[in-house]
PDB file of C-alpha atoms and ligand atoms in Angstrom:
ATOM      1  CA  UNK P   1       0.503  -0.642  29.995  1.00 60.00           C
ATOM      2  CA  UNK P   2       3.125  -2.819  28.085  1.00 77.00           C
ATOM      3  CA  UNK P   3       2.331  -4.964  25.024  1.00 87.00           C
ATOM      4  CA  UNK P   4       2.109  -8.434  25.807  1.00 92.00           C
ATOM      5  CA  UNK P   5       3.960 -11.130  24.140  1.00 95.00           C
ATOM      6  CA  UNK P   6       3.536 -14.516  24.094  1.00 97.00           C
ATOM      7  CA  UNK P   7       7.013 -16.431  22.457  1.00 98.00           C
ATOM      8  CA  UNK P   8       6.434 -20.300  21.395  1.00 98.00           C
ATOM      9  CA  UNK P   9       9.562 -21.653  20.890  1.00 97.00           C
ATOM     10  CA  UNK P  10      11.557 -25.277  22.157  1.00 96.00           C
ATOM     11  CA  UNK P  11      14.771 -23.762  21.647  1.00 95.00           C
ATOM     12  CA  UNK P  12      15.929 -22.674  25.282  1.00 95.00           C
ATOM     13  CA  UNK P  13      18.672 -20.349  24.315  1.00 94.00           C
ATOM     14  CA  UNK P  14      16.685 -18.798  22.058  1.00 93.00           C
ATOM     15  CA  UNK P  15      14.052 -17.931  24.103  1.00 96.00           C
ATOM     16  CA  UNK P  16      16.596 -16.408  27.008  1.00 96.00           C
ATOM     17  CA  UNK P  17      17.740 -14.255  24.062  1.00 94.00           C
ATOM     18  CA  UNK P  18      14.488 -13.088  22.555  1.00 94.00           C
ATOM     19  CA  UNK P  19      12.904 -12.562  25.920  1.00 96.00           C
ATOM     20  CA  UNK P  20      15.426 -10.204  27.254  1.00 95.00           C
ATOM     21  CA  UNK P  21      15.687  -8.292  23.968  1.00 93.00           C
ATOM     22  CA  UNK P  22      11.597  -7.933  23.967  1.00 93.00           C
ATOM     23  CA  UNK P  23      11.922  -7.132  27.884  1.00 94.00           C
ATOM     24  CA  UNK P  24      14.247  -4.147  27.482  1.00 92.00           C
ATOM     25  CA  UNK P  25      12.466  -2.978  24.700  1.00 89.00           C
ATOM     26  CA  UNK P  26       9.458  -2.718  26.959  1.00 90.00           C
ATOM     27  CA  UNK P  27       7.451  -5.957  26.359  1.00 93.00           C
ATOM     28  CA  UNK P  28       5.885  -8.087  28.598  1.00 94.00           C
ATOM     29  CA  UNK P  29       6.904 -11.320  27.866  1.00 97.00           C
ATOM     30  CA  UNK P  30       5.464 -15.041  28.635  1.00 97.00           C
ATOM     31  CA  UNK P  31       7.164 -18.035  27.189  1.00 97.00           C
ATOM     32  CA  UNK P  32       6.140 -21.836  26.483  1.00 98.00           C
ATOM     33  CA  UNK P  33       8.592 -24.558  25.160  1.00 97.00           C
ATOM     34  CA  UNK P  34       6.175 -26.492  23.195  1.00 97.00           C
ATOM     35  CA  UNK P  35       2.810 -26.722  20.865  1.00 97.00           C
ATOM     36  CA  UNK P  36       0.375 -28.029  23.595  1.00 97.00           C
ATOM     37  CA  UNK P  37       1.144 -25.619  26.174  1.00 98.00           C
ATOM     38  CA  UNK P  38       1.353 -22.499  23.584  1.00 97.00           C
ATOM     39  CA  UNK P  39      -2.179 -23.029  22.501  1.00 97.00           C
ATOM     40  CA  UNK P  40      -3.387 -23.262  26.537  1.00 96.00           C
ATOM     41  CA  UNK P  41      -1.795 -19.975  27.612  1.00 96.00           C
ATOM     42  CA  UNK P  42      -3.034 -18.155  24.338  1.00 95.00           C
ATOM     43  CA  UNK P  43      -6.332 -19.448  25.077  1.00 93.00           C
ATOM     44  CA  UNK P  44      -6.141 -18.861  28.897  1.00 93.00           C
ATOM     45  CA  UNK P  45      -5.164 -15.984  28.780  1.00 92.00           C
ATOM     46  CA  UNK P  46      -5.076 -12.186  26.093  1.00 87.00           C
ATOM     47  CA  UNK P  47      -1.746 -11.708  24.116  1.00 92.00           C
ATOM     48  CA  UNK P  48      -1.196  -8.881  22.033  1.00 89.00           C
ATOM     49  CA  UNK P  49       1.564 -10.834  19.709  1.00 93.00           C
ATOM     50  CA  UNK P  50       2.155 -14.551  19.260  1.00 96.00           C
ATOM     51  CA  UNK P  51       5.480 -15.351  18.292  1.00 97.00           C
ATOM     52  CA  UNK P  52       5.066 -18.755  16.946  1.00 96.00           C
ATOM     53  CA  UNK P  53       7.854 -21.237  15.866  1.00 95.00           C
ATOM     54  CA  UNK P  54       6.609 -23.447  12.798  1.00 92.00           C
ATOM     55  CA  UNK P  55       8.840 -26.501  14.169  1.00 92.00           C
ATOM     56  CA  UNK P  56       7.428 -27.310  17.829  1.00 95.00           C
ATOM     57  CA  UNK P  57       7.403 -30.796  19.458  1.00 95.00           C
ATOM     58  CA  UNK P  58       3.505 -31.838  20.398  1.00 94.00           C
ATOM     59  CA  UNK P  59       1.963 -29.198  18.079  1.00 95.00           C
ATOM     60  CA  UNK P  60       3.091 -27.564  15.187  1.00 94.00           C
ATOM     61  CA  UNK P  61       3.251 -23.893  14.721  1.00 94.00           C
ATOM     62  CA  UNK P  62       0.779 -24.123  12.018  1.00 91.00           C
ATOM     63  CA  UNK P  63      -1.461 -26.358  13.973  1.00 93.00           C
ATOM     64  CA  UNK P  64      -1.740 -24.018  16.787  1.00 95.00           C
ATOM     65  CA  UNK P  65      -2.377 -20.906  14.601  1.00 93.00           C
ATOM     66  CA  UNK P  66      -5.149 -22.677  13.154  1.00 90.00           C
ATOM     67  CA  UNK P  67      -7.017 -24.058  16.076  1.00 92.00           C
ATOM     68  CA  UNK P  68      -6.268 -20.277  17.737  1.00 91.00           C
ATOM     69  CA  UNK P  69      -8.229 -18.768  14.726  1.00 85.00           C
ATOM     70  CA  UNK P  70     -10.562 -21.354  14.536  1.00 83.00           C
ATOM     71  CA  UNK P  71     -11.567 -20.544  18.644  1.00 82.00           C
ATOM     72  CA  UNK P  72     -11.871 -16.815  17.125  1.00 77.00           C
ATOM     73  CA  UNK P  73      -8.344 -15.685  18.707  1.00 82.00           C
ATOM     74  CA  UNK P  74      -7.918 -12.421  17.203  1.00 79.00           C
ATOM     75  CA  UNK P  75      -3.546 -11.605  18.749  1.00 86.00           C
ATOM     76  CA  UNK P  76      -1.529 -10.545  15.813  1.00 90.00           C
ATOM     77  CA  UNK P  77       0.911 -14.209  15.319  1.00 92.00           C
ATOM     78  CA  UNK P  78       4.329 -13.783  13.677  1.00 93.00           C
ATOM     79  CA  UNK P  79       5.431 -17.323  12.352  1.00 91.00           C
ATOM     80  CA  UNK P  80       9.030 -18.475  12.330  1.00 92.00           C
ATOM     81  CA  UNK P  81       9.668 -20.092   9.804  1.00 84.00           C
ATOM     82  CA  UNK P  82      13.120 -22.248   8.234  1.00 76.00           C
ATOM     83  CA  UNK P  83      14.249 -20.559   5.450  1.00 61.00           C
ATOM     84  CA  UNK P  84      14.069 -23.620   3.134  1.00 61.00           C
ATOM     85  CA  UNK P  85      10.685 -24.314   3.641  1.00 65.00           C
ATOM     86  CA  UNK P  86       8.451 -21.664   1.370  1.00 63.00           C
ATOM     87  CA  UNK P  87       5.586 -23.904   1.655  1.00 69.00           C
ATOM     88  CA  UNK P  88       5.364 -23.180   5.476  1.00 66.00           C
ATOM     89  CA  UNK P  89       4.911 -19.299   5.477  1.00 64.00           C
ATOM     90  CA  UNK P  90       2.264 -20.178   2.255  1.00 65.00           C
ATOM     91  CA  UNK P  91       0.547 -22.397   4.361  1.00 70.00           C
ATOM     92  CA  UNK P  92       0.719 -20.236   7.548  1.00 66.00           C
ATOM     93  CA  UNK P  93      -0.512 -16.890   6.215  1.00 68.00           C
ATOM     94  CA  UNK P  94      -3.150 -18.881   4.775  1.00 68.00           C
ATOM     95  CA  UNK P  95      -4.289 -19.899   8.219  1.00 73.00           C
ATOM     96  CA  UNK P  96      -4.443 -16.683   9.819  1.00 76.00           C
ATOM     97  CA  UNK P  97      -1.145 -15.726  10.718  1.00 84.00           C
ATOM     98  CA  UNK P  98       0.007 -12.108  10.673  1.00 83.00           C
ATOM     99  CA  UNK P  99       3.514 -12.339   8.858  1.00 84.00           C
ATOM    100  CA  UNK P 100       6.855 -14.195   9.238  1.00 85.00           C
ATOM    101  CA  UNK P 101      10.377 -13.999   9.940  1.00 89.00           C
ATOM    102  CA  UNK P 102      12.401 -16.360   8.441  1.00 87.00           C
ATOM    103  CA  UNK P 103      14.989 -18.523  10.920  1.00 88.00           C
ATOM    104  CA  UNK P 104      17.951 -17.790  11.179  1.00 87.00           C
ATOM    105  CA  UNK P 105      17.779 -13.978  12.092  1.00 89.00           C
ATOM    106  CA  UNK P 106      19.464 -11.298  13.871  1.00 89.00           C
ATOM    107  CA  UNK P 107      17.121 -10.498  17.293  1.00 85.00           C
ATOM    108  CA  UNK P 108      17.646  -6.716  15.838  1.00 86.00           C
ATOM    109  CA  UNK P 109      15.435  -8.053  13.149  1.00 89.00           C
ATOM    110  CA  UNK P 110      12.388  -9.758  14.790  1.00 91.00           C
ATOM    111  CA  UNK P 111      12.523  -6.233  17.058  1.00 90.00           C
ATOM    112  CA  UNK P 112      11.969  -4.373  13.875  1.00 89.00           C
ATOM    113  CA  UNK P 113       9.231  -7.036  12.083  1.00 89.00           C
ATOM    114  CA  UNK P 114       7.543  -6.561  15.291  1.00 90.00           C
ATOM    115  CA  UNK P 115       7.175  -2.889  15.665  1.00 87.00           C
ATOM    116  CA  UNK P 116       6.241  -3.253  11.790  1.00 84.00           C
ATOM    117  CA  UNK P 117       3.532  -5.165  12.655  1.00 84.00           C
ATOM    118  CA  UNK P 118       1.968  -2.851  15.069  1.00 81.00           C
ATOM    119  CA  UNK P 119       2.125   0.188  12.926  1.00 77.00           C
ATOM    120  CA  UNK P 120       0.138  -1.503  10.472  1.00 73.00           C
ATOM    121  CA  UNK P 121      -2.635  -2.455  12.753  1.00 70.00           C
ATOM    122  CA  UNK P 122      -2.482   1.310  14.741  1.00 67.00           C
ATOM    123  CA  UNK P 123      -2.662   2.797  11.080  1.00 62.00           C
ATOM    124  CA  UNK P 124      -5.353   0.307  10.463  1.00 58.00           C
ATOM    125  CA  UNK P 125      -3.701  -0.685   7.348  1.00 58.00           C
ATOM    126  CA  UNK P 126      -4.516  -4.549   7.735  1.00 61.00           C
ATOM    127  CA  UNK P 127      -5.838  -6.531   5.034  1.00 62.00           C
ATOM    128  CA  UNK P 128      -9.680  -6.633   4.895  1.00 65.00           C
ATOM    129  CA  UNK P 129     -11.332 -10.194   6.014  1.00 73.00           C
ATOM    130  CA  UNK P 130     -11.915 -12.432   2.825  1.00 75.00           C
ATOM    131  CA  UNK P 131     -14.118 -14.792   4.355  1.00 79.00           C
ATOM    132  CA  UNK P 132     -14.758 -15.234   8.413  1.00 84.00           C
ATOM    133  CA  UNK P 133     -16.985 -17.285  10.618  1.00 85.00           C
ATOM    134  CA  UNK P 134     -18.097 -16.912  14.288  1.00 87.00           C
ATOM    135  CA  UNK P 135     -20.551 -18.587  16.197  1.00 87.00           C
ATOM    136  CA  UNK P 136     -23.204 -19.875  13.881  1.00 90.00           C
ATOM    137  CA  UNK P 137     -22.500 -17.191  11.523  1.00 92.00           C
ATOM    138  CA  UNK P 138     -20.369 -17.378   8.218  1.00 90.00           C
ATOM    139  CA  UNK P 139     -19.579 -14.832   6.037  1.00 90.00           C
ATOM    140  CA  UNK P 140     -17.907 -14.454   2.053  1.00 87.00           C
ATOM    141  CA  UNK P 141     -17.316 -10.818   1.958  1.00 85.00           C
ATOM    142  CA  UNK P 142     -15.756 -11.550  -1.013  1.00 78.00           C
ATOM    143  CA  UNK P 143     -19.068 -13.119  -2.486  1.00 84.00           C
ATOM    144  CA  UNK P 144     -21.123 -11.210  -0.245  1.00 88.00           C
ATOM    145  CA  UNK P 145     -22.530 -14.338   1.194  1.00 90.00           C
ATOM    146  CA  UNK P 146     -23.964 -14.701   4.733  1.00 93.00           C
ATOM    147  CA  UNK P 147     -25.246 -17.572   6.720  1.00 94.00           C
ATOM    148  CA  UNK P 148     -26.057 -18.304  10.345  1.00 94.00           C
ATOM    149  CA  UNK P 149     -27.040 -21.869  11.029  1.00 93.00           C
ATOM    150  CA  UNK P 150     -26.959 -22.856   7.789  1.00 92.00           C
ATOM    151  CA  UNK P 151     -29.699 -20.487   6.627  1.00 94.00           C
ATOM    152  CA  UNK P 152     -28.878 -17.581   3.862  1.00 95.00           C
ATOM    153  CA  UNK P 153     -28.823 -14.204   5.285  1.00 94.00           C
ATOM    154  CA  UNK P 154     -29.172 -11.153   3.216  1.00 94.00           C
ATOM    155  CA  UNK P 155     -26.821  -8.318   3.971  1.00 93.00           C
ATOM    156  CA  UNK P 156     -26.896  -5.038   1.491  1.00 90.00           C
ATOM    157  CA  UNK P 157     -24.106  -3.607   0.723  1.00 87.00           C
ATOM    158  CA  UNK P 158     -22.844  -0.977   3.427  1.00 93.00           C
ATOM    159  CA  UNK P 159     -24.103  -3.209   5.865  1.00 95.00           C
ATOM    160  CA  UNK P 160     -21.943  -5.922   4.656  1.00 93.00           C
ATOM    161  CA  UNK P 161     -18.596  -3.196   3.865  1.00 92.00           C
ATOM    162  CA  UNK P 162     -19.710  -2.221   7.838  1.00 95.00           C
ATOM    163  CA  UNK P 163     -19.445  -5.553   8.847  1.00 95.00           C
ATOM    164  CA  UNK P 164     -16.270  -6.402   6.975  1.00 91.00           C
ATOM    165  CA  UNK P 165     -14.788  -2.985   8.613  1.00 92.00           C
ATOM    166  CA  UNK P 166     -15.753  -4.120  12.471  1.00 93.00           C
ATOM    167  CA  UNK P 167     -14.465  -7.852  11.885  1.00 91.00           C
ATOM    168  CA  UNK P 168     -11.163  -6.607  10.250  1.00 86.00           C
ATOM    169  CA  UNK P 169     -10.601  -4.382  13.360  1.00 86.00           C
ATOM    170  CA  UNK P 170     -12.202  -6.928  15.875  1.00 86.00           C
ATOM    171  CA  UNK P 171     -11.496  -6.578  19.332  1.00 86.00           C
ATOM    172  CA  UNK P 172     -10.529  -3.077  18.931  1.00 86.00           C
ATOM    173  CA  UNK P 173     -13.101   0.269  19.721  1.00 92.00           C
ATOM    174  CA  UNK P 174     -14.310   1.435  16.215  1.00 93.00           C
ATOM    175  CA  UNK P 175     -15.345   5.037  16.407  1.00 93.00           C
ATOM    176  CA  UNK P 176     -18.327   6.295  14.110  1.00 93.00           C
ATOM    177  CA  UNK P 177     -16.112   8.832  12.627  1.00 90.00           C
ATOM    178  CA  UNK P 178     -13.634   6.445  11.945  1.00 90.00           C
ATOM    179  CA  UNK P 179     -16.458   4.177  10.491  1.00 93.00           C
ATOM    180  CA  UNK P 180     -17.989   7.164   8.557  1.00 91.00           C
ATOM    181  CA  UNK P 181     -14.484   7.642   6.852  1.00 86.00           C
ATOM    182  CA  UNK P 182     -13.409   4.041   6.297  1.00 85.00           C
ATOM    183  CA  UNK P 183     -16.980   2.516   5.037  1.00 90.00           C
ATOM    184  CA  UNK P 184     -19.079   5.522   3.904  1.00 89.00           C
ATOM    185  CA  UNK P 185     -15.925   7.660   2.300  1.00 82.00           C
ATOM    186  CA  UNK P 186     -18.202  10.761   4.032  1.00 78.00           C
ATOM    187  CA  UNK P 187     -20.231  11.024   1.670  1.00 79.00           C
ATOM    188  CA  UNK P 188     -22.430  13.667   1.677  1.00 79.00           C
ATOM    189  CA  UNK P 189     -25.757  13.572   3.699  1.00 80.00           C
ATOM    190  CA  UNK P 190     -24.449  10.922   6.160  1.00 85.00           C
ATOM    191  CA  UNK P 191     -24.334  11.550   9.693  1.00 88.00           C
ATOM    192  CA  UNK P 192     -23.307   9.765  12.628  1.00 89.00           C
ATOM    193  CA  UNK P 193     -27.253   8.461  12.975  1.00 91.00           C
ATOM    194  CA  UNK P 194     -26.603   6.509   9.773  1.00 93.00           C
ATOM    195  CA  UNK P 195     -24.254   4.004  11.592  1.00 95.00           C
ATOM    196  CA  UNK P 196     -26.233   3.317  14.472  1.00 95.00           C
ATOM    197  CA  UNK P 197     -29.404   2.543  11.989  1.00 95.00           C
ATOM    198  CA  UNK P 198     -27.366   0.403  10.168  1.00 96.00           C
ATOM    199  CA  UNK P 199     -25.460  -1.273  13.591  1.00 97.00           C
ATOM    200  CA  UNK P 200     -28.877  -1.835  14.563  1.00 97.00           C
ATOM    201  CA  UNK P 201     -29.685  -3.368  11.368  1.00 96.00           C
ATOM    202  CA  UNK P 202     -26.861  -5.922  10.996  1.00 97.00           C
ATOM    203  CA  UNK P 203     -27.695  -7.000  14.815  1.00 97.00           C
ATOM    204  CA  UNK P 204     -31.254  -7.814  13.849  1.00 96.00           C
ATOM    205  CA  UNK P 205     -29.659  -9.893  11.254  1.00 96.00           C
ATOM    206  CA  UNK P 206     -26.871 -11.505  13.039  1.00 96.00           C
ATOM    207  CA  UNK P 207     -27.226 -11.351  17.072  1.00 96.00           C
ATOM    208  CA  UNK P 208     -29.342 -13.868  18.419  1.00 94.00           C
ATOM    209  CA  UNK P 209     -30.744 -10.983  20.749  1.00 94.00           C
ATOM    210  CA  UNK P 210     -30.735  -8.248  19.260  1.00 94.00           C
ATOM    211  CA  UNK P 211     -31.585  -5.794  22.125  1.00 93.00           C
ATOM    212  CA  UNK P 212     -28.899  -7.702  24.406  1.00 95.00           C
ATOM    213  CA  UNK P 213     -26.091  -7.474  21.180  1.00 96.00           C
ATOM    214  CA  UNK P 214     -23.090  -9.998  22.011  1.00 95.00           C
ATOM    215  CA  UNK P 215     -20.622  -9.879  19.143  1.00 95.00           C
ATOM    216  CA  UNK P 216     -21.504  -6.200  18.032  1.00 96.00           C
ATOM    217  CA  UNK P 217     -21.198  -4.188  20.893  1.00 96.00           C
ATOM    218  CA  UNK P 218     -21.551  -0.438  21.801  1.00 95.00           C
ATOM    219  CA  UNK P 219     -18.900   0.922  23.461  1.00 93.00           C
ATOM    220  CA  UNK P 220     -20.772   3.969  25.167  1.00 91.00           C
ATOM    221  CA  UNK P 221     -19.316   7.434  24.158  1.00 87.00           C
ATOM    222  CA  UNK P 222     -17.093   5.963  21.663  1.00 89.00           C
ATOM    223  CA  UNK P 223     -18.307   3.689  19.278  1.00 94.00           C
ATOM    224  CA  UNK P 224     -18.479   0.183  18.598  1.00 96.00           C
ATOM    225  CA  UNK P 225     -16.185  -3.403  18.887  1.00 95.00           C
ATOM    226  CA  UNK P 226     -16.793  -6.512  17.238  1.00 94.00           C
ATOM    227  CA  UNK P 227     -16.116  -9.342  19.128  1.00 92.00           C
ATOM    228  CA  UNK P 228     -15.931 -12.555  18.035  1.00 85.00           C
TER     229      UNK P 228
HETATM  230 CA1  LIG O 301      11.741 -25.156  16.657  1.00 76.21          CA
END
């Protein structure tokens, strides 16, 4: 199944030209010409990659990557950003985007940030989550602060480096192997058994039902997927 890309951008001949570059490099690509309508599609629909202009008439680019990762959209966004204006890529990694490209470029170029982008999150080489919230539930990892409603929750320390690991790679299957690598290093006289007591633990503290998990979910045979 191809990727699928989701290009905001009000320049038409742009668009013509990025969307038959991405389509012959295998892409599925959707277009909208403005803020407003980006946002709706992203929400109404799953995009692997946002390619988001900063400069968009009804909606900026950095307003729309903000209200996407405030509704706990969790597609990779590459922000295009003018080359004069520093304080825009600042400002829109700070938000939640992914990376940028600055405008102009050469379409050979965006091809190449792009495929960049997805080797880092295949290798799982993202940066880990600083602080995240979902639901009711806000978390530091930093601080190692947790709340949900307001109200202090206490997480110890794998189960909060779990946590961190699951949100980082939300939306994607985690696999206890993988989990037993990236949080406990393997250390010696861990088994699989140790991530499903503490899975089980963190949905006491965080799912509203803990037998019926929402956010924290087992995928059967496999692992598990945090989903926002
Ligand atoms: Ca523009």
């Amino acid at each position: 199944m191809s990727l699928r890309i989701l290009l905001v951008e009000d320049e038409p001949g742009l668009v013509l030209t990025l969307t038959d570059l991405l389509s012959a490099d295998g892409y599925e690509v959707q277009s909208a010409l403005n803020g407003r309508t980006g946002l709706e599609r992203a929400q109404a629909e799953r995009f692997d990659l946002i390619i988001l202009d900063v400069m968009l008439p009804e909606k900026s680019g950095l307003e729309v990557c903000s209200e996407l990762r405030q509704n706990g959209c969790d597609s990779l966004i590459l922000m295009l950003t003018a080359k004069a204006r520093l304080s825009d890529r600042v400002n829109g990694l700070k938000i939640g985007a992914d990376d940028y490209l600055t405008k102009p470029f050469e379409p050979p170029e965006l091809l190449a940030r792009i495929q960049a982008l997805l080797r880092r999150v295949r290798k799982g080489e993202l940066a880990p989550v600083v602080r995240y919230s979902y639901g009711a539930v806000e978390i530091d990892f930093d601080k190692g602060e947790a709340t949900k409603n307001g109200a202090p929750i206490v997480l110890a320390g794998k189960e909060l480096e779990l946590l961190r690991y699951l949100v980082t790679h939300r939306g994607k299957v985690v696999s206890r192997d993988e989990l037993l690598e990236g949080v406990w290093k393997y250390q010696p006289g861990v088994s699989s058994r140790t991530v499903d007591v503490h899975v089980a633990w963190l949905r006491h503290k965080l799912e509203d039902s803990p037998q019926a998990p929402v956010n924290i979910q087992t995928v059967r045979g496999v692992g598990y997927r945090f989903v926002p």
